[in-house]
C-alpha positions as YAML, in Angstrom:
chain: A
units: angstrom
residues:
- id: 1
  name: MET
  ca: [132.90, 169.46, 176.35]
- id: 2
  name: LEU
  ca: [134.29, 169.11, 179.38]
- id: 3
  name: LYS
  ca: [133.94, 165.33, 178.96]
- id: 4
  name: LEU
  ca: [136.09, 165.29, 176.10]
- id: 5
  name: ALA
  ca: [138.73, 167.45, 177.68]
- id: 6
  name: LEU
  ca: [139.04, 165.09, 180.89]
- id: 7
  name: PHE
  ca: [139.11, 161.84, 178.30]
- id: 8
  name: PHE
  ca: [141.87, 163.60, 176.09]
- id: 9
  name: LEU
  ca: [143.58, 164.30, 179.48]
- id: 10
  name: ILE
  ca: [143.27, 160.74, 180.49]
- id: 11
  name: VAL
  ca: [144.78, 159.77, 177.48]
- id: 12
  name: SER
  ca: [147.88, 161.77, 177.51]
- id: 13
  name: LEU
  ca: [148.39, 160.68, 181.18]
- id: 14
  name: VAL
  ca: [148.21, 156.98, 179.95]
- id: 15
  name: ALA
  ca: [150.26, 157.48, 176.80]
- id: 16
  name: GLY
  ca: [153.00, 159.16, 179.15]
- id: 17
  name: LEU
  ca: [152.66, 156.48, 181.53]
- id: 18
  name: PHE
  ca: [153.71, 153.88, 178.94]
- id: 19
  name: GLY
  ca: [156.33, 156.44, 176.70]
- id: 20
  name: PHE
  ca: [154.23, 157.61, 173.90]
- id: 21
  name: THR
  ca: [155.62, 161.47, 174.36]
- id: 22
  name: GLY
  ca: [154.13, 162.68, 170.78]
- id: 23
  name: ILE
  ca: [150.54, 161.23, 171.41]
- id: 24
  name: SER
  ca: [150.48, 162.35, 174.99]
- id: 25
  name: ALA
  ca: [151.66, 165.70, 174.16]
- id: 26
  name: ALA
  ca: [149.27, 166.08, 171.44]
- id: 27
  name: SER
  ca: [146.26, 164.76, 173.52]
- id: 28
  name: ALA
  ca: [147.27, 167.32, 176.51]
- id: 29
  name: GLY
  ca: [146.80, 170.32, 173.79]
- id: 30
  name: MET
  ca: [143.48, 169.19, 172.38]
- id: 31
  name: ALA
  ca: [142.77, 168.78, 176.33]
- id: 32
  name: LYS
  ca: [143.81, 172.44, 176.55]
- id: 33
  name: ILE
  ca: [141.88, 173.92, 173.79]
- id: 34
  name: LEU
  ca: [138.71, 172.44, 174.74]
- id: 35
  name: PHE
  ca: [139.13, 173.33, 178.16]
- id: 36
  name: PHE
  ca: [139.69, 177.12, 177.04]
- id: 37
  name: ILE
  ca: [136.64, 176.40, 174.49]
- id: 38
  name: ALA
  ca: [134.12, 175.25, 177.45]
- id: 39
  name: ILE
  ca: [135.52, 178.18, 179.79]
- id: 40
  name: VAL
  ca: [134.69, 181.15, 177.06]
- id: 41
  name: ALA
  ca: [131.42, 179.48, 176.22]
- id: 42
  name: PHE
  ca: [130.05, 179.12, 179.77]
- id: 43
  name: VAL
  ca: [131.07, 183.19, 180.29]
- id: 44
  name: VAL
  ca: [128.76, 183.83, 177.04]
- id: 45
  name: VAL
  ca: [126.53, 181.73, 177.85]
- id: 46
  name: ALA
  ca: [126.27, 183.49, 181.46]
- id: 47
  name: LEU
  ca: [126.41, 186.63, 179.98]
- id: 48
  name: ILE
  ca: [123.69, 185.90, 177.72]
- id: 49
  name: ILE
  ca: [121.67, 185.21, 180.67]
- id: 50
  name: LEU
  ca: [122.41, 187.42, 183.26]
- id: 51
  name: PHE
  ca: [121.82, 190.35, 180.54]
- id: 52
  name: SER
  ca: [118.41, 189.12, 179.05]
- id: 53
  name: ALA
  ca: [117.49, 188.33, 183.07]
- id: 54
  name: LYS
  ca: [118.07, 192.13, 183.94]
- id: 55
  name: SER
  ca: [116.15, 193.07, 180.71]
- id: 56
  name: LEU
  ca: [112.72, 190.73, 181.68]
- id: 57
  name: PHE
  ca: [112.96, 191.86, 185.27]
- id: 58
  name: ASN
  ca: [113.43, 195.99, 184.87]
...
């Protein structure tokens, strides 16, 4: 998911460089949304692993 966010960020930068501001803003928004989804998914998985490891080694 982070690769997709990075792709949209690069598309946004290139579109902004060539003056396509609408496409640039849309792809920057998508990159931001995908980045925050990836962060939330990482935190959820980290908490699941933390609690399952705590119950296994108790």
